[in-house]
Tab-separated table of C-alpha atoms in Angstrom:
chain	number	residue	atom	x	y	z
A	1	UNK	CA	-53.397	-74.379	-26.816
A	2	UNK	CA	-50.047	-73.200	-28.083
A	3	UNK	CA	-49.789	-72.697	-31.854
A	4	UNK	CA	-46.127	-71.954	-32.097
A	5	UNK	CA	-44.167	-73.227	-35.139
A	6	UNK	CA	-40.987	-74.874	-33.732
A	7	UNK	CA	-37.886	-75.562	-36.134
A	8	UNK	CA	-35.884	-78.594	-34.875
A	9	UNK	CA	-32.371	-78.671	-36.457
A	10	UNK	CA	-30.400	-81.524	-35.578
A	11	UNK	CA	-29.023	-84.898	-36.442
A	12	UNK	CA	-31.293	-88.244	-36.926
A	13	UNK	CA	-32.920	-89.214	-33.814
A	14	UNK	CA	-31.953	-85.838	-32.030
A	15	UNK	CA	-35.314	-85.212	-30.781
A	16	UNK	CA	-36.648	-88.148	-28.736
A	17	UNK	CA	-40.055	-89.364	-29.547
A	18	UNK	CA	-41.423	-88.790	-26.166
A	19	UNK	CA	-40.386	-85.240	-26.423
A	20	UNK	CA	-41.907	-84.827	-29.818
A	21	UNK	CA	-45.279	-86.468	-28.540
A	22	UNK	CA	-45.200	-83.983	-25.756
A	23	UNK	CA	-44.692	-80.954	-27.666
A	24	UNK	CA	-47.056	-81.816	-30.222
A	25	UNK	CA	-49.712	-82.606	-27.553
A	26	UNK	CA	-49.047	-79.131	-26.288
A	27	UNK	CA	-49.804	-77.616	-29.508
A	28	UNK	CA	-46.325	-77.128	-31.191
A	29	UNK	CA	-46.166	-77.348	-34.913
A	30	UNK	CA	-42.907	-79.167	-35.534
A	31	UNK	CA	-40.514	-79.037	-38.471
A	32	UNK	CA	-37.479	-81.375	-38.078
A	33	UNK	CA	-34.580	-80.548	-40.394
A	34	UNK	CA	-31.510	-82.762	-40.600
A	35	UNK	CA	-29.696	-80.862	-43.354
A	36	UNK	CA	-28.632	-77.242	-43.279
A	37	UNK	CA	-29.774	-76.078	-46.798
A	38	UNK	CA	-33.365	-77.073	-45.826
A	39	UNK	CA	-33.037	-75.600	-42.522
A	40	UNK	CA	-31.733	-72.322	-43.916
A	41	UNK	CA	-34.508	-72.057	-46.625
A	42	UNK	CA	-37.248	-72.578	-44.117
A	43	UNK	CA	-35.942	-69.550	-42.099
A	44	UNK	CA	-35.653	-67.653	-45.157
A	45	UNK	CA	-39.012	-68.397	-46.751
A	46	UNK	CA	-41.311	-69.284	-43.866
A	47	UNK	CA	-39.647	-68.407	-40.498
A	48	UNK	CA	-40.452	-70.347	-37.553
A	49	UNK	CA	-41.375	-68.686	-34.084
A	50	UNK	CA	-38.767	-70.665	-32.354
A	51	UNK	CA	-35.385	-72.769	-33.090
A	52	UNK	CA	-34.394	-75.861	-31.286
A	53	UNK	CA	-30.722	-76.225	-32.423
A	54	UNK	CA	-28.269	-79.119	-31.773
A	55	UNK	CA	-24.856	-77.833	-31.345
A	56	UNK	CA	-22.403	-79.085	-34.151
A	57	UNK	CA	-25.258	-79.497	-36.423
A	58	UNK	CA	-23.654	-80.680	-39.699
A	59	UNK	CA	-20.312	-79.289	-38.764
A	60	UNK	CA	-20.414	-75.508	-38.358
A	61	UNK	CA	-23.939	-75.369	-39.582
A	62	UNK	CA	-25.210	-74.552	-36.138
A	63	UNK	CA	-23.519	-71.174	-36.552
A	64	UNK	CA	-24.521	-70.556	-39.994
A	65	UNK	CA	-28.094	-71.352	-39.109
A	66	UNK	CA	-27.934	-68.990	-36.218
A	67	UNK	CA	-26.545	-66.295	-38.473
A	68	UNK	CA	-29.421	-66.860	-40.876
A	69	UNK	CA	-32.055	-66.563	-37.987
A	70	UNK	CA	-30.329	-63.444	-36.758
A	71	UNK	CA	-30.620	-61.787	-40.294
A	72	UNK	CA	-34.287	-62.997	-40.583
A	73	UNK	CA	-35.990	-59.640	-41.664
A	74	UNK	CA	-39.476	-61.323	-41.703
A	75	UNK	CA	-39.607	-62.072	-38.242
A	76	UNK	CA	-36.993	-60.368	-35.519
A	77	UNK	CA	-35.528	-62.044	-32.560
A	78	UNK	CA	-36.670	-65.726	-33.112
A	79	UNK	CA	-35.687	-67.349	-29.733
A	80	UNK	CA	-32.966	-69.931	-30.069
A	81	UNK	CA	-32.424	-72.779	-27.710
A	82	UNK	CA	-28.937	-74.427	-28.054
A	83	UNK	CA	-28.775	-78.162	-27.210
A	84	UNK	CA	-25.377	-79.367	-26.224
A	85	UNK	CA	-23.605	-82.143	-23.896
A	86	UNK	CA	-23.205	-80.960	-20.278
A	87	UNK	CA	-19.626	-81.783	-20.702
A	88	UNK	CA	-19.273	-78.962	-23.338
A	89	UNK	CA	-19.733	-76.490	-20.196
A	90	UNK	CA	-16.809	-77.436	-18.678
A	91	UNK	CA	-14.776	-75.568	-21.240
A	92	UNK	CA	-16.286	-71.912	-21.445
A	93	UNK	CA	-18.172	-71.366	-24.724
A	94	UNK	CA	-17.771	-68.336	-26.607
A	95	UNK	CA	-21.401	-66.848	-26.468
A	96	UNK	CA	-20.357	-64.232	-29.102
A	97	UNK	CA	-20.067	-67.262	-31.484
A	98	UNK	CA	-23.327	-68.608	-30.115
A	99	UNK	CA	-25.692	-65.663	-29.611
A	100	UNK	CA	-28.422	-67.991	-28.349
A	101	UNK	CA	-31.210	-67.189	-25.734
A	102	UNK	CA	-31.007	-70.484	-23.704
A	103	UNK	CA	-29.394	-73.865	-23.523
A	104	UNK	CA	-30.637	-77.229	-22.562
A	105	UNK	CA	-28.617	-80.359	-22.146
A	106	UNK	CA	-28.308	-83.811	-23.343
A	107	UNK	CA	-30.112	-86.362	-23.114
A	108	UNK	CA	-33.242	-84.049	-23.574
A	109	UNK	CA	-35.692	-84.394	-20.987
A	110	UNK	CA	-39.255	-83.782	-22.255
A	111	UNK	CA	-40.809	-81.931	-19.483
A	112	UNK	CA	-37.845	-79.789	-19.008
A	113	UNK	CA	-37.373	-79.077	-22.792
A	114	UNK	CA	-41.118	-77.873	-22.803
A	115	UNK	CA	-40.568	-75.683	-19.926
A	116	UNK	CA	-37.544	-74.015	-21.540
A	117	UNK	CA	-39.457	-73.427	-24.772
A	118	UNK	CA	-42.356	-71.805	-22.908
A	119	UNK	CA	-40.153	-69.810	-20.819
A	120	UNK	CA	-38.296	-68.588	-24.029
A	121	UNK	CA	-41.732	-67.651	-25.419
A	122	UNK	CA	-42.788	-65.777	-22.371
A	123	UNK	CA	-39.598	-63.990	-22.160
A	124	UNK	CA	-39.905	-62.732	-25.861
A	125	UNK	CA	-43.600	-61.611	-25.299
A	126	UNK	CA	-42.419	-59.733	-22.306
A	127	UNK	CA	-39.541	-57.875	-24.019
A	128	UNK	CA	-41.448	-56.952	-27.147
A	129	UNK	CA	-44.341	-55.720	-25.238
A	130	UNK	CA	-42.464	-53.563	-22.865
A	131	UNK	CA	-42.201	-49.809	-23.774
A	132	UNK	CA	-38.489	-49.226	-25.006
A	133	UNK	CA	-38.360	-45.893	-23.434
A	134	UNK	CA	-40.026	-46.466	-19.989
A	135	UNK	CA	-39.692	-50.228	-19.809
A	136	UNK	CA	-43.228	-50.213	-18.619
A	137	UNK	CA	-45.719	-53.059	-19.974
A	138	UNK	CA	-47.376	-52.258	-23.188
A	139	UNK	CA	-50.706	-52.792	-24.997
A	140	UNK	CA	-50.864	-56.481	-24.632
A	141	UNK	CA	-50.235	-56.539	-21.117
A	142	UNK	CA	-52.648	-53.587	-20.455
A	143	UNK	CA	-55.416	-55.537	-22.002
A	144	UNK	CA	-54.614	-58.532	-20.134
A	145	UNK	CA	-54.608	-56.801	-16.892
A	146	UNK	CA	-57.984	-55.090	-17.864
A	147	UNK	CA	-59.411	-58.500	-18.382
A	148	UNK	CA	-58.074	-59.832	-15.170
A	149	UNK	CA	-59.762	-57.106	-13.069
A	150	UNK	CA	-62.800	-57.594	-14.797
A	151	UNK	CA	-62.821	-61.390	-14.372
A	152	UNK	CA	-62.331	-60.664	-10.638
A	153	UNK	CA	-65.565	-58.927	-10.165
A	154	UNK	CA	-63.915	-56.520	-7.872
A	155	UNK	CA	-64.160	-52.706	-8.136
A	156	UNK	CA	-61.047	-51.497	-9.785
A	157	UNK	CA	-60.197	-48.065	-11.295
A	158	UNK	CA	-58.583	-48.114	-14.627
A	159	UNK	CA	-56.907	-44.663	-15.087
A	160	UNK	CA	-55.718	-43.362	-18.329
A	161	UNK	CA	-53.030	-40.580	-17.999
A	162	UNK	CA	-52.113	-37.947	-20.848
A	163	UNK	CA	-49.842	-35.068	-20.813
A	164	UNK	CA	-51.424	-32.140	-22.106
A	165	UNK	CA	-49.858	-29.867	-24.724
A	166	UNK	CA	-47.109	-32.511	-25.193
A	167	UNK	CA	-46.758	-32.227	-28.947
A	168	UNK	CA	-46.250	-28.640	-29.090
A	169	UNK	CA	-43.688	-29.010	-26.153
A	170	UNK	CA	-42.037	-31.758	-28.036
A	171	UNK	CA	-41.695	-29.336	-31.122
A	172	UNK	CA	-40.333	-26.680	-29.120
A	173	UNK	CA	-38.002	-28.283	-26.709
A	174	UNK	CA	-36.962	-31.275	-29.066
A	175	UNK	CA	-37.642	-35.121	-28.670
A	176	UNK	CA	-34.667	-35.591	-26.095
A	177	UNK	CA	-36.529	-33.200	-23.629
A	178	UNK	CA	-39.768	-34.812	-24.547
A	179	UNK	CA	-38.463	-38.356	-23.651
A	180	UNK	CA	-37.388	-36.836	-20.344
A	181	UNK	CA	-40.805	-35.596	-19.656
A	182	UNK	CA	-42.189	-39.001	-20.596
A	183	UNK	CA	-39.792	-40.876	-18.243
A	184	UNK	CA	-40.553	-38.195	-15.354
A	185	UNK	CA	-44.200	-38.853	-15.474
A	186	UNK	CA	-43.738	-42.681	-15.569
A	187	UNK	CA	-41.554	-42.509	-12.594
A	188	UNK	CA	-44.154	-40.207	-10.744
A	189	UNK	CA	-46.908	-42.820	-11.466
A	190	UNK	CA	-44.735	-45.790	-10.367
A	191	UNK	CA	-43.378	-44.104	-6.976
A	192	UNK	CA	-46.872	-42.878	-6.187
A	193	UNK	CA	-48.635	-46.314	-6.589
A	194	UNK	CA	-45.565	-48.130	-4.835
A	195	UNK	CA	-46.255	-45.976	-2.051
A	196	UNK	CA	-50.095	-45.681	-1.806
A	197	UNK	CA	-51.573	-48.622	-3.598
A	198	UNK	CA	-48.943	-51.192	-4.547
A	199	UNK	CA	-51.214	-54.336	-3.868
A	200	UNK	CA	-52.756	-55.743	-6.668
A	201	UNK	CA	-51.857	-52.875	-8.971
A	202	UNK	CA	-50.636	-52.581	-12.551
A	203	UNK	CA	-48.922	-49.704	-14.545
A	204	UNK	CA	-48.593	-49.851	-18.425
A	205	UNK	CA	-47.447	-47.419	-21.023
A	206	UNK	CA	-49.586	-47.224	-24.047
A	207	UNK	CA	-46.954	-45.307	-26.077
A	208	UNK	CA	-45.946	-41.620	-26.419
A	209	UNK	CA	-47.358	-39.477	-23.636
A	210	UNK	CA	-50.184	-42.010	-22.754
A	211	UNK	CA	-50.237	-44.257	-19.720
A	212	UNK	CA	-52.652	-46.637	-17.931
A	213	UNK	CA	-52.669	-47.602	-14.270
A	214	UNK	CA	-55.087	-50.032	-12.549
A	215	UNK	CA	-55.701	-49.744	-8.698
A	216	UNK	CA	-58.437	-50.594	-6.434
A	217	UNK	CA	-61.087	-48.166	-6.989
A	218	UNK	CA	-61.032	-46.767	-3.222
A	219	UNK	CA	-57.556	-45.562	-3.785
A	220	UNK	CA	-58.265	-43.697	-7.023
A	221	UNK	CA	-58.716	-40.167	-5.579
A	222	UNK	CA	-55.920	-40.414	-3.185
A	223	UNK	CA	-53.392	-41.694	-5.986
A	224	UNK	CA	-54.765	-39.229	-8.736
A	225	UNK	CA	-54.172	-36.352	-6.384
A	226	UNK	CA	-50.715	-37.281	-5.284
A	227	UNK	CA	-49.696	-37.971	-8.870
A	228	UNK	CA	-50.828	-34.355	-9.978
A	229	UNK	CA	-49.202	-32.897	-6.939
A	230	UNK	CA	-45.889	-34.533	-7.630
A	231	UNK	CA	-46.157	-33.510	-11.468
A	232	UNK	CA	-46.835	-29.905	-10.463
A	233	UNK	CA	-43.805	-30.015	-8.138
A	234	UNK	CA	-41.311	-30.883	-10.635
A	235	UNK	CA	-42.769	-29.642	-13.849
A	236	UNK	CA	-40.853	-26.458	-14.291
A	237	UNK	CA	-37.577	-28.400	-14.160
A	238	UNK	CA	-38.476	-29.211	-17.761
A	239	UNK	CA	-39.371	-25.686	-18.808
A	240	UNK	CA	-37.387	-22.613	-19.678
A	241	UNK	CA	-37.492	-19.636	-17.382
A	242	UNK	CA	-39.012	-17.214	-19.935
A	243	UNK	CA	-42.067	-19.974	-20.591
A	244	UNK	CA	-42.421	-20.148	-16.958
A	245	UNK	CA	-42.469	-16.548	-16.554
A	246	UNK	CA	-45.131	-16.233	-19.361
A	247	UNK	CA	-47.209	-19.032	-18.135
A	248	UNK	CA	-47.199	-20.285	-21.624
A	249	UNK	CA	-45.065	-21.132	-24.805
A	250	UNK	CA	-45.431	-20.695	-28.456
A	251	UNK	CA	-45.686	-23.335	-30.882
A	252	UNK	CA	-47.362	-24.659	-34.177
A	253	UNK	CA	-50.828	-26.126	-33.816
A	254	UNK	CA	-51.948	-29.193	-36.016
A	255	UNK	CA	-52.777	-26.795	-38.721
A	256	UNK	CA	-49.310	-25.469	-38.701
A	257	UNK	CA	-50.365	-21.977	-37.222
A	258	UNK	CA	-48.374	-20.354	-34.547
A	259	UNK	CA	-50.297	-20.719	-31.254
A	260	UNK	CA	-49.956	-19.919	-27.480
A	261	UNK	CA	-50.004	-23.151	-25.472
A	262	UNK	CA	-50.531	-23.298	-21.736
A	263	UNK	CA	-47.573	-25.011	-19.828
A	264	UNK	CA	-47.462	-28.729	-19.400
A	265	UNK	CA	-50.163	-30.331	-17.373
A	266	UNK	CA	-51.650	-33.980	-16.848
A	267	UNK	CA	-55.044	-35.320	-17.380
A	268	UNK	CA	-56.392	-38.555	-15.672
A	269	UNK	CA	-59.573	-40.310	-16.906
A	270	UNK	CA	-60.905	-42.952	-14.410
A	271	UNK	CA	-63.185	-45.788	-15.203
A	272	UNK	CA	-64.159	-47.900	-12.448
A	273	UNK	CA	-65.146	-51.712	-13.028
A	274	UNK	CA	-67.413	-52.466	-10.116
A	275	UNK	CA	-70.931	-53.952	-10.025
A	276	UNK	CA	-70.454	-55.469	-13.584
A	277	UNK	CA	-70.313	-52.141	-15.292
A	278	UNK	CA	-68.158	-53.509	-17.982
A	279	UNK	CA	-67.561	-56.886	-19.742
A	280	UNK	CA	-64.746	-56.278	-22.024
A	281	UNK	CA	-61.505	-54.192	-22.000
A	282	UNK	CA	-62.884	-52.322	-25.241
A	283	UNK	CA	-65.892	-50.933	-23.329
A	284	UNK	CA	-63.631	-49.588	-20.708
A	285	UNK	CA	-61.280	-48.062	-23.430
A	286	UNK	CA	-64.322	-46.289	-24.988
A	287	UNK	CA	-65.741	-44.804	-21.787
A	288	UNK	CA	-61.984	-43.552	-20.944
A	289	UNK	CA	-61.818	-41.903	-24.181
A	290	UNK	CA	-64.952	-39.978	-23.447
A	291	UNK	CA	-63.693	-38.963	-20.024
A	292	UNK	CA	-60.241	-38.091	-21.345
A	293	UNK	CA	-61.860	-35.873	-24.047
A	294	UNK	CA	-63.819	-34.095	-21.303
A	295	UNK	CA	-61.001	-33.673	-18.829
A	296	UNK	CA	-58.206	-32.487	-21.390
A	297	UNK	CA	-60.385	-29.388	-21.975
A	298	UNK	CA	-60.216	-28.376	-18.317
A	299	UNK	CA	-57.507	-25.870	-17.531
A	300	UNK	CA	-54.463	-27.201	-15.588
A	301	UNK	CA	-53.862	-30.862	-14.189
A	302	UNK	CA	-57.150	-32.589	-13.445
A	303	UNK	CA	-58.489	-35.957	-12.901
A	304	UNK	CA	-62.044	-37.189	-13.526
A	305	UNK	CA	-63.726	-40.238	-12.044
A	306	UNK	CA	-66.779	-42.007	-13.664
A	307	UNK	CA	-69.550	-42.187	-11.078
A	308	UNK	CA	-72.465	-44.034	-12.769
A	309	UNK	CA	-73.150	-47.525	-13.743
A	310	UNK	CA	-73.367	-47.238	-17.667
A	311	UNK	CA	-73.132	-44.285	-19.807
A	312	UNK	CA	-70.920	-41.345	-19.044
A	313	UNK	CA	-72.588	-37.772	-18.618
A	314	UNK	CA	-71.271	-34.428	-17.191
A	315	UNK	CA	-73.732	-34.522	-14.315
A	316	UNK	CA	-72.471	-37.795	-13.026
A	317	UNK	CA	-68.734	-37.082	-13.211
A	318	UNK	CA	-66.502	-35.696	-10.340
A	319	UNK	CA	-63.595	-33.601	-11.191
A	320	UNK	CA	-60.720	-32.432	-8.975
């Protein structure tokens, strides 16, 4: 059931009773404003999740309300759907004056209006969830993908990827170079999965130097090996010649002490979901965290695949 709060700003009778009934039946909480001060006050004091706005609302009040929504500090990027006459599209509108997310035309068709509102919400969730650097889906999508594979009952591999020694690398080479490494690893993961395990797969970016990908379990070893091979092939492009020659670089550890760090490598912790091993994404994350802690202590790039039905133990893991 939708629980979005929808501000409807328009003239009396702007929203047909049938449309209001449908939206409320779908769980939208409507606040209808026919006066600009009331609408602006609502945006400033208790901002809605979406705005349905009549073009020409109390003169130039539509533009003033859009400006208020755009400047709202409590809630960023509230989707705005502008309602206008179809004839108004015959003369090109200045979308700089109307920076809205979508339009619908009069007369309002309830089912079409509902679809446009739902699309606006879905689009907003995608945009906010995606990692701003890699553009890969973020944590909400990752959790949803985990629950999807758990619900399927099939054997999937949930793979956590982490770049070893990334923080000291970032400190030594700078955040811009660090961002290039993050993007390079993201591209490698995407390209390998596109090539070897595209069907039913998912790739997400937790944030920083952490990624998650989900593939069918029987593809896990092949994909992990290829990702590591590809990473090792291009890694030195992101390192100075002196560090490559030394096989290490010097940076500060978490206590601020100068330390010699091995060159960049990647660790992949793989948890398989088959045979009802897990019921919730949190259980997978906990198991992966244990695996990752272990695999990151190994020298160089490695993957580790959980091989047992419940708890993780050293004897029941397999390492590359």
